[in-house]
Short mmCIF file of C-alpha atoms and ligand atoms in Angstrom, two decimals:
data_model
loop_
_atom_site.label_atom_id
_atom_site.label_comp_id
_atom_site.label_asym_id
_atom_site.label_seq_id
_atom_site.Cartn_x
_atom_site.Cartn_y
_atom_site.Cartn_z
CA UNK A 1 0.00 0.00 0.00
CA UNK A 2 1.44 3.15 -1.12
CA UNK A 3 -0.69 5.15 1.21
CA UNK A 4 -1.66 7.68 -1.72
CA UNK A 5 2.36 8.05 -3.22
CA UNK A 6 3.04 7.06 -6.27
CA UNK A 7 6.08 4.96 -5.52
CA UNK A 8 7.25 3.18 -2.08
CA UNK A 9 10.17 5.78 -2.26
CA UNK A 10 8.27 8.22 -1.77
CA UNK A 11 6.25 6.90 0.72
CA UNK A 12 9.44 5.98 2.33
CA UNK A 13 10.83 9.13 2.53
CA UNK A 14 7.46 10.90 3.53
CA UNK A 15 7.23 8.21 6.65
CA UNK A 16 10.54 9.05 8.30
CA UNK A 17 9.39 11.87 10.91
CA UNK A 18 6.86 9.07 12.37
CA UNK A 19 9.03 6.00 12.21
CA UNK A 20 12.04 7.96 13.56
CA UNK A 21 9.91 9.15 16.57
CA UNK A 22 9.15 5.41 17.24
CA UNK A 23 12.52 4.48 17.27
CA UNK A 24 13.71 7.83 19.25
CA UNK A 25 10.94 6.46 21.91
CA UNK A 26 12.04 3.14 22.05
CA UNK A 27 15.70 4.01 22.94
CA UNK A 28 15.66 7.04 24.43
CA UNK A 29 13.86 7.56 28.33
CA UNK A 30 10.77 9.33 28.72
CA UNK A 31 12.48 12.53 30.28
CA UNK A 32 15.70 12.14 27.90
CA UNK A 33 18.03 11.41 30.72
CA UNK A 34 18.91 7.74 29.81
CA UNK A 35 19.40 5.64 26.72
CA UNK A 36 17.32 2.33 27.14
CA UNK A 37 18.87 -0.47 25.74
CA UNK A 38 18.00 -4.52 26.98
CA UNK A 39 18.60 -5.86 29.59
CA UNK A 40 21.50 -7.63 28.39
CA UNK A 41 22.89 -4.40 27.19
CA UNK A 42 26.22 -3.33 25.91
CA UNK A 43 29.06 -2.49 28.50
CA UNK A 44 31.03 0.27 26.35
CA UNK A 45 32.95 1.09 29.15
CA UNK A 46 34.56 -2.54 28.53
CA UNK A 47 34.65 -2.63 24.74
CA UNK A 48 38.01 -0.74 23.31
CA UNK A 49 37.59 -0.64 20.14
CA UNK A 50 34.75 -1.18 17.56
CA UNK A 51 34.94 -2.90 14.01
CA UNK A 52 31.95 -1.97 11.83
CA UNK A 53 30.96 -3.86 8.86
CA UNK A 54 28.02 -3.52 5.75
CA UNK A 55 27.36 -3.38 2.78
CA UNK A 56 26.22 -0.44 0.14
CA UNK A 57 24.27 2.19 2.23
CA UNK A 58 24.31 0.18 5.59
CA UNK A 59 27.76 0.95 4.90
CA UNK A 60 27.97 4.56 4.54
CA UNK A 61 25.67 4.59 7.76
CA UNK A 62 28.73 2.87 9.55
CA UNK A 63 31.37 5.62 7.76
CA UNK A 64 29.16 8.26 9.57
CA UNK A 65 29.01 6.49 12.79
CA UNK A 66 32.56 5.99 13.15
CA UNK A 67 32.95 10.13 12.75
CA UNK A 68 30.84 10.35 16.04
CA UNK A 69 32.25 7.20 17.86
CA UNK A 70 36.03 9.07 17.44
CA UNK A 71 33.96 12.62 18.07
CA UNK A 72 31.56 11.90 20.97
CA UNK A 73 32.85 8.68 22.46
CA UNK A 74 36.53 8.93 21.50
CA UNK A 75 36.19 5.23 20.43
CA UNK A 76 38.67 4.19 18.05
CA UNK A 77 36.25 2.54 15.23
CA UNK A 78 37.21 0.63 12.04
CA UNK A 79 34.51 0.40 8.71
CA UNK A 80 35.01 -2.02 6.12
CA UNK A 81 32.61 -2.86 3.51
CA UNK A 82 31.40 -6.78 3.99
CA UNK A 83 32.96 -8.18 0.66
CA UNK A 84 36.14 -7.05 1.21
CA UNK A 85 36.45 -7.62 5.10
CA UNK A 86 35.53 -11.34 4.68
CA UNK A 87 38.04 -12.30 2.80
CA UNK A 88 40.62 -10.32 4.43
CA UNK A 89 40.93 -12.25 7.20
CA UNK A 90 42.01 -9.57 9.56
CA UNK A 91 43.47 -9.75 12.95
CA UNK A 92 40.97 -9.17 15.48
CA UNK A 93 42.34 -8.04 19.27
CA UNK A 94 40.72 -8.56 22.61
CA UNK A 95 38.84 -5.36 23.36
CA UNK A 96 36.99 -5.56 19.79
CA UNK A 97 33.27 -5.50 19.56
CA UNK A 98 31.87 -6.46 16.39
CA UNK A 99 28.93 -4.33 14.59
CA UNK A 100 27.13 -5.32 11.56
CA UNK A 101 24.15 -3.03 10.26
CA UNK A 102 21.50 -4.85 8.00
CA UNK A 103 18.21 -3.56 6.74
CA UNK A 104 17.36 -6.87 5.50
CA UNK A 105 19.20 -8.72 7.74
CA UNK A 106 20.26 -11.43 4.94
CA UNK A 107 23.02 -9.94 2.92
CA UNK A 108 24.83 -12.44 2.66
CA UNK A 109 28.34 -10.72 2.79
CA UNK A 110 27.57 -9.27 5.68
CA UNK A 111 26.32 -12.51 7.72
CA UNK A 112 29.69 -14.21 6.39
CA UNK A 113 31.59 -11.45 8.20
CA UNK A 114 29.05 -12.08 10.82
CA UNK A 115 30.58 -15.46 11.34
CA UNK A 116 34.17 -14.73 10.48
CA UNK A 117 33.85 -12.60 13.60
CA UNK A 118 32.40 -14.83 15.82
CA UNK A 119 34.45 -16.22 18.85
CA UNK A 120 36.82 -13.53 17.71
CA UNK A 121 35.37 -10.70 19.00
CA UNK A 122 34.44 -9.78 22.44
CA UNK A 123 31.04 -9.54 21.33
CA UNK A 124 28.88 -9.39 17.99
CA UNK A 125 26.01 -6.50 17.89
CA UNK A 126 23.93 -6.14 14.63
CA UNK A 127 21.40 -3.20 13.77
CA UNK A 128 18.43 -4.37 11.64
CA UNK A 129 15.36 -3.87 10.63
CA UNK A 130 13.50 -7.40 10.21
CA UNK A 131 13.93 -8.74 13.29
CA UNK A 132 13.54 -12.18 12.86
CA UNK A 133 16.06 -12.15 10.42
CA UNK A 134 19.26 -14.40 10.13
CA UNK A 135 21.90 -11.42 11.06
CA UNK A 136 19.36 -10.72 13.80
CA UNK A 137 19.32 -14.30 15.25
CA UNK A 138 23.16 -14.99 14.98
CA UNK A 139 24.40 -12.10 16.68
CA UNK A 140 24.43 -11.57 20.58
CA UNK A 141 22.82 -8.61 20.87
CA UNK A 142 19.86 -7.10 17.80
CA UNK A 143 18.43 -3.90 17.92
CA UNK A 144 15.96 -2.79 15.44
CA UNK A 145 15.72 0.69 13.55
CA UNK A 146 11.99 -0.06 13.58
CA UNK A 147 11.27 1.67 10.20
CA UNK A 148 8.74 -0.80 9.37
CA UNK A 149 8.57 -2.55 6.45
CA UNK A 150 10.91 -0.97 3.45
CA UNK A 151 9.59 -2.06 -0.20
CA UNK A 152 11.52 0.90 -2.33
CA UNK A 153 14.91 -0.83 -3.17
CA UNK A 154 16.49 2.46 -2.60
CA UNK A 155 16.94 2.39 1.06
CA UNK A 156 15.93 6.04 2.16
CA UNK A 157 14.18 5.77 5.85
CA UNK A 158 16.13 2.46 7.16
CA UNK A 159 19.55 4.87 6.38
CA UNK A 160 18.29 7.65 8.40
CA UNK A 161 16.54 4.94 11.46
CA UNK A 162 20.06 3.16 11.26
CA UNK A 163 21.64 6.59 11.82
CA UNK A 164 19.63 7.31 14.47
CA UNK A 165 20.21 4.39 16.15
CA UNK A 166 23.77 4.34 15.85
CA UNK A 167 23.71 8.49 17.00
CA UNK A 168 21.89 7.11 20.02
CA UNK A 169 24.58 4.37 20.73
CA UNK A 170 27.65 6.88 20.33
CA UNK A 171 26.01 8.99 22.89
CA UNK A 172 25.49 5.69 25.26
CA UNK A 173 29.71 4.59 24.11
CA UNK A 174 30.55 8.64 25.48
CA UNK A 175 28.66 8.49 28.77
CA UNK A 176 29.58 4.96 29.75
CA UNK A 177 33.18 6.01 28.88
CA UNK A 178 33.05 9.50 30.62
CA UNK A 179 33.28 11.54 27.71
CA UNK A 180 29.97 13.22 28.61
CA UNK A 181 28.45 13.92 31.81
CA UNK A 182 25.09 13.09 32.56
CA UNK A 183 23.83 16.76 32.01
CA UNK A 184 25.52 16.42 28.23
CA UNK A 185 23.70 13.21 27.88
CA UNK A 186 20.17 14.13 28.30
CA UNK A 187 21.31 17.42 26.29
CA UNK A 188 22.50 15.08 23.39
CA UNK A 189 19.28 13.03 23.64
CA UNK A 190 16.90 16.35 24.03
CA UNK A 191 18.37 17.31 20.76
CA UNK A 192 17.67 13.98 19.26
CA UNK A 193 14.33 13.47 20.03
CA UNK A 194 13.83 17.00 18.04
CA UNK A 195 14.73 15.27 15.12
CA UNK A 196 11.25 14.26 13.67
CA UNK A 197 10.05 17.87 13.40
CA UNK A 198 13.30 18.64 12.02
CA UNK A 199 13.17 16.41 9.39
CA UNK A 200 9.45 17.44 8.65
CA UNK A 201 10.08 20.52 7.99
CA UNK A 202 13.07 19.79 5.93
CA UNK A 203 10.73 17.73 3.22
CA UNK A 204 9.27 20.91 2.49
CA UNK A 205 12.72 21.52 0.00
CA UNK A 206 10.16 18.71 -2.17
CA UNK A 207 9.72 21.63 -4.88
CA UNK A 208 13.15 22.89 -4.58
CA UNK A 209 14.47 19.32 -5.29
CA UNK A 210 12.44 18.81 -8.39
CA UNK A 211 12.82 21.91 -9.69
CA UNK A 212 16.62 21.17 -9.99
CA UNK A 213 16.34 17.71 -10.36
CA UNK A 214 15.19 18.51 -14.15
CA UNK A 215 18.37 19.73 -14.72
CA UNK A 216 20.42 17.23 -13.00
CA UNK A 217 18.28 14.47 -15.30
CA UNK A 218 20.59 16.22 -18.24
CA UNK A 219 23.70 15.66 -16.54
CA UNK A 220 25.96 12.66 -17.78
CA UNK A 221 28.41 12.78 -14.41
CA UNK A 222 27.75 14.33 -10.83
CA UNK A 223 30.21 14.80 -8.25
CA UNK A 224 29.44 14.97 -4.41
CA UNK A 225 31.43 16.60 -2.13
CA UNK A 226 31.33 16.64 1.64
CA UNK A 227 33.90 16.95 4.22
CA UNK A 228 33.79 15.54 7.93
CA UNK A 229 30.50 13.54 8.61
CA UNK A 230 29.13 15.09 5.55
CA UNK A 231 31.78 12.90 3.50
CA UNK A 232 29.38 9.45 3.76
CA UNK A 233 26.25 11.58 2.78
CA UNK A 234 28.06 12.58 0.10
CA UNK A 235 28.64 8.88 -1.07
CA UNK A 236 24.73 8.06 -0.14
CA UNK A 237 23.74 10.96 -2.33
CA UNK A 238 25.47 9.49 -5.36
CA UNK A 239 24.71 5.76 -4.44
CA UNK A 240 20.79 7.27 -4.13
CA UNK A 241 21.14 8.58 -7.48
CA UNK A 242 23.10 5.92 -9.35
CA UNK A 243 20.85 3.23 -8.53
CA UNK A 244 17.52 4.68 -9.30
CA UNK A 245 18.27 7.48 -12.24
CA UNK A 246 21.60 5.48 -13.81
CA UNK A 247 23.50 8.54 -13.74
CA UNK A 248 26.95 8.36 -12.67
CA UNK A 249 27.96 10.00 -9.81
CA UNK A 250 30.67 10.03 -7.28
CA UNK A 251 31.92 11.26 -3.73
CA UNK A 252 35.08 12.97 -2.86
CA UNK A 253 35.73 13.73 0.60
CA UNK A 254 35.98 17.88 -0.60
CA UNK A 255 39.67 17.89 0.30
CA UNK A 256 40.49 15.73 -2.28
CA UNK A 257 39.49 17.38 -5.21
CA UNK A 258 42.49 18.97 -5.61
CA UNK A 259 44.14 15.64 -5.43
CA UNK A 260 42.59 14.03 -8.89
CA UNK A 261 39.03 14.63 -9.56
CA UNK A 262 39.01 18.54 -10.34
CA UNK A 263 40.54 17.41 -13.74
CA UNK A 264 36.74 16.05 -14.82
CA UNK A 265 35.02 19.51 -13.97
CA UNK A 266 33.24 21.48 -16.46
CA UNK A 267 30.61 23.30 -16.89
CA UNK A 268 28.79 20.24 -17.35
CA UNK A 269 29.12 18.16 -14.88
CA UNK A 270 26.91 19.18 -11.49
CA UNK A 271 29.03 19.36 -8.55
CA UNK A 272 26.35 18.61 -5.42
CA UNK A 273 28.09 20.50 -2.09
CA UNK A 274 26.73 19.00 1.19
CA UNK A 275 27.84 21.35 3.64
CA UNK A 276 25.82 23.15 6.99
CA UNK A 277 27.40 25.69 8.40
CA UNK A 278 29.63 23.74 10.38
CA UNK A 279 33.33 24.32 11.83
CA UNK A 280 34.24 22.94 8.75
CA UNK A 281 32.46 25.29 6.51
CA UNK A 282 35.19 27.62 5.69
CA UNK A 283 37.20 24.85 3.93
CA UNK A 284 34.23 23.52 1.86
CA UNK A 285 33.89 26.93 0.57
CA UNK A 286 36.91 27.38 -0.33
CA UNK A 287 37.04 23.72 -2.25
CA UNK A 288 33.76 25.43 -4.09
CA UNK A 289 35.80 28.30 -5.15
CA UNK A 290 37.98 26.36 -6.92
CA UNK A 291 35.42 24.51 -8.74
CA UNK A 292 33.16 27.82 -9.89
CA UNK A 293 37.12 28.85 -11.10
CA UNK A 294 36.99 26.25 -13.47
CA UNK A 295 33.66 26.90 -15.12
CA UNK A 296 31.95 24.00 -12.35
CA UNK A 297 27.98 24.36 -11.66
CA UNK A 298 28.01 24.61 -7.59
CA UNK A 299 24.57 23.29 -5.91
CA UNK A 300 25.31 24.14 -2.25
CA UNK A 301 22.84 22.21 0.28
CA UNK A 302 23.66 24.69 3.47
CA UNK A 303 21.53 26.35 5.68
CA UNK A 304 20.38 29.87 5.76
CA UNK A 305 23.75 31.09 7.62
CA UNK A 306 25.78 29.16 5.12
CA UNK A 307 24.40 30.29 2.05
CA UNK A 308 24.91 34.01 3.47
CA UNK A 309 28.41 33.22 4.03
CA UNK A 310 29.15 31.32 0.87
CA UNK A 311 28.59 34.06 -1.08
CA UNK A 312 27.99 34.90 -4.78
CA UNK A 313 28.67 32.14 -7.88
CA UNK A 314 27.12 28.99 -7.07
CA UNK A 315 24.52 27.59 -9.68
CA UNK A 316 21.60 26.93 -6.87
CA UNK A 317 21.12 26.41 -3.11
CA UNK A 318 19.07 24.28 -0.99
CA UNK A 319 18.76 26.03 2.64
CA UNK A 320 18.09 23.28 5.04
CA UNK A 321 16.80 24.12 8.75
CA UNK A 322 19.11 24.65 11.18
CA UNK A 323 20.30 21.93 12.96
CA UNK A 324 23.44 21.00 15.69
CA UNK A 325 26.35 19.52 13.76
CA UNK A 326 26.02 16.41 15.36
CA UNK A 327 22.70 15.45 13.82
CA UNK A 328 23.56 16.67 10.33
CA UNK A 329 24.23 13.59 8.73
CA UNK A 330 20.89 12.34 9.51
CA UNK A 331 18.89 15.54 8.23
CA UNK A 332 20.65 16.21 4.73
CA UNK A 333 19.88 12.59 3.98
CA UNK A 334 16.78 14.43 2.90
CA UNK A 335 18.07 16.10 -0.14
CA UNK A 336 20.05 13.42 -1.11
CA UNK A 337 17.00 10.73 -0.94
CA UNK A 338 14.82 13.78 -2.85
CA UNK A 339 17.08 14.80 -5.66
CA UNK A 340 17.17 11.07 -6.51
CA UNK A 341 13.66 10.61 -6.91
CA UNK A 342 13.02 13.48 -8.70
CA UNK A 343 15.66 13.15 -10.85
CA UNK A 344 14.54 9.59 -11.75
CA UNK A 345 11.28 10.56 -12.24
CA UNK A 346 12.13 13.33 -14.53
CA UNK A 347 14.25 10.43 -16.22
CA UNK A 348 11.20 8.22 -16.20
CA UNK A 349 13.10 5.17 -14.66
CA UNK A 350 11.66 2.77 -12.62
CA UNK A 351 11.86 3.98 -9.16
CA UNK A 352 10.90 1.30 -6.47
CA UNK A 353 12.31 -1.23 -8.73
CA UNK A 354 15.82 -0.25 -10.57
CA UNK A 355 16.99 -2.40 -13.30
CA UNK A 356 19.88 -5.01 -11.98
CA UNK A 357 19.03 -4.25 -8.17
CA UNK A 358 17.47 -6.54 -5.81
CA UNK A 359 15.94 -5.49 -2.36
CA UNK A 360 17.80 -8.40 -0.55
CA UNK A 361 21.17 -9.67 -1.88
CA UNK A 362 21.37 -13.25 -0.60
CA UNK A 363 24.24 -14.57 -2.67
CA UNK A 364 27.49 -12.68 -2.74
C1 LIG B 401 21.01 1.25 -1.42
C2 LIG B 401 20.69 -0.09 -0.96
C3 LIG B 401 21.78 -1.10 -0.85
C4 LIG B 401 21.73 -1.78 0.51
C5 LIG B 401 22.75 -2.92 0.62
C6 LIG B 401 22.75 -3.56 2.00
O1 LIG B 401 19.91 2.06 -1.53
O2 LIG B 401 19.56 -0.36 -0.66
O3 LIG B 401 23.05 -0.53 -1.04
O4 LIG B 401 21.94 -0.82 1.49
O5 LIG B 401 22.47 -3.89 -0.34
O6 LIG B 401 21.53 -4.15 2.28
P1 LIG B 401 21.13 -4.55 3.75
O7 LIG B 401 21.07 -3.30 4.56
O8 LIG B 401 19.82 -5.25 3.65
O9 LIG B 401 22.23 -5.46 4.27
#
């Protein structure tokens, strides 16, 4: 049941205010003071270090949950994708707590690193969404993103539940390893549990999005840039828009432009900025600079103080609300998920069901 959308995507993307609140509830106490996890729990204050393994966007929810595990819990954290960490055979040390995140709970990459890790980590925790799935059952500790049942192949509001839940957990690693007193805690969690009406408000840059997404549909190429914890959005803007428009895009942390990938820019080739006004800001912008040098079309997704401060020369801008830096990753998922569908619907692809792609991939 599409609930009156024309595609699951959509639907998908319109749902995530309500099924983040659910999951915000389930994990976070009613007065915001405590993070509720079973009873069984997770002793961070034992764990040393965290490996975290997934594949495709699962993955790039890992690459932004290692940025706040360093940040917020100063938790040393290493992300590999599941294909390549399986056969890799890597040492693991005593300390390590293994962390798979599934939306399907099946893939079966990920359930072979599952195993590979098991009696050789301290202790395996996976993040899914189907709960009685085989990730799920094989790992000591579950806990569900609750986002309800996801149809769209595209993942849009499992990434931003499996964000959430993995924000809430960093916050849990910080306290239980005194990085945050109990006062920063419930602050942290306050902020959190804000989210939904954040996020609400932010789908009202629908129009924006498919106003621009007509021209992106013209585009052969489209870089993303992002720097920080914007850097994985960046890649799950491009994965987003690979998979359901087939246009080719690609991420570059911004600081590595220089490095290679300023050679492909010209005036044809979109160059999608992800970048609130953050500590980091002043370095994006100056990344940007060089790009509108060299003839580059600059769509900056900021917020209202950003785009003030970013000045004149960029070919559009998408102000997002204002939110704490923390929680950015988790809000500009919205543009990303948007200018995908709209850009595949101005393409007239097949949205819920890309060509090649399969909701579950079972074999490896
Ligand atoms: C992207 C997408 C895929 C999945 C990946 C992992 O939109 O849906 O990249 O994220 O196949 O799937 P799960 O999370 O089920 O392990």
């Amino acid at each position: 049941d599409k609930a009156g959308h024309k595609h699951f995507m959509s639907k998908e993307i319109a749902e995530q205010p309500t099924v983040l609140q659910g999951a915000l509830s389930h994990y976070i106490s009613p007065n915001a003071d405590a993070v509720t996890l079973p009873e069984s729990g997770i002793d961070f204050a034992k764990i040393e270090r965290m490996t975290m393994v997934a594949c495709g966007t699962a993955y790039y929810a890992c690459m932004v949950a290692k940025y706040w595990f360093e940040q917020v819990a100063r938790m040393p954290v290493e992300i590999d994708v599941a294909s390549e960490f399986r056969y890799r055979e890597p040492p693991v040390t005593a300390g390590t707590a293994a962390l798979f995140v599934s939306q399907s709970g099946e893939t079966a990459d990920t359930l072979a690193a599952l195993r590979y890790m098991k009696g050789k980590a301290d202790t395996i925790l996976s993040i899914v969404n189907v709960e009685t799935s085989t990730i799920a059952r094989e790992s000591d500790l579950a806990l569900p993103i609750l986002a309800g049942a996801e149809i769209g192949v595209a993942s849009t509001k499992a990434f931003t539940c499996q964000l959430t839940t993995l924000a809430i957990l960093a916050i849990e690693a910080a306290r239980a390893r005194d990085h945050l007193t109990d006062a920063e805690v419930s602050e942290n969690l306050s902020r959190l549990r804000a989210l939904p009406g954040v996020i609400n408000l932010a789908l009202g840059i629908e129009d924006k999005c498919k106003t621009i997404a007509r021209q992106l549909a013209e585009a052969r190429d489209i870089l993303f840039l992002g720097r920080g914890a914007m850097y994985p959005l960046a890649h799950e803007g491009a994965l987003k828009l690979k998979e359901i428009s087939y246009i080719h895009a690609e991420a570059y942390a911004s600081g590595e432009l220089k490095h290679g990938p300023i050679a492909l820019v010209d005036e044809n080739v979109p160059i999608i900025v992800m970048a609130p006004r953050d500590s980091l800001f002043e370095k994006t912008v100056s990344n940007m600079q060089e790009v509108m040098a060299r003839g580059g079309k600059v769509l900056l997704i900021t917020d209202k103080q950003g785009a003030a401060e970013a000045g004149d020369g960029v070919w559009d801008t998408i102000i997002m609300p204002e939110i704490d830096a923390f929680l950015a990753p988790i809000l500009y998922a919205v543009p990303a998920q948007l200018l995908a569908y709209h850009t595949a619907i101005a393409k007239g692809t097949d949205v819920d069901q890309p060509r090649n792609l399969a909701k579950s991939v079972t074999v490896e």
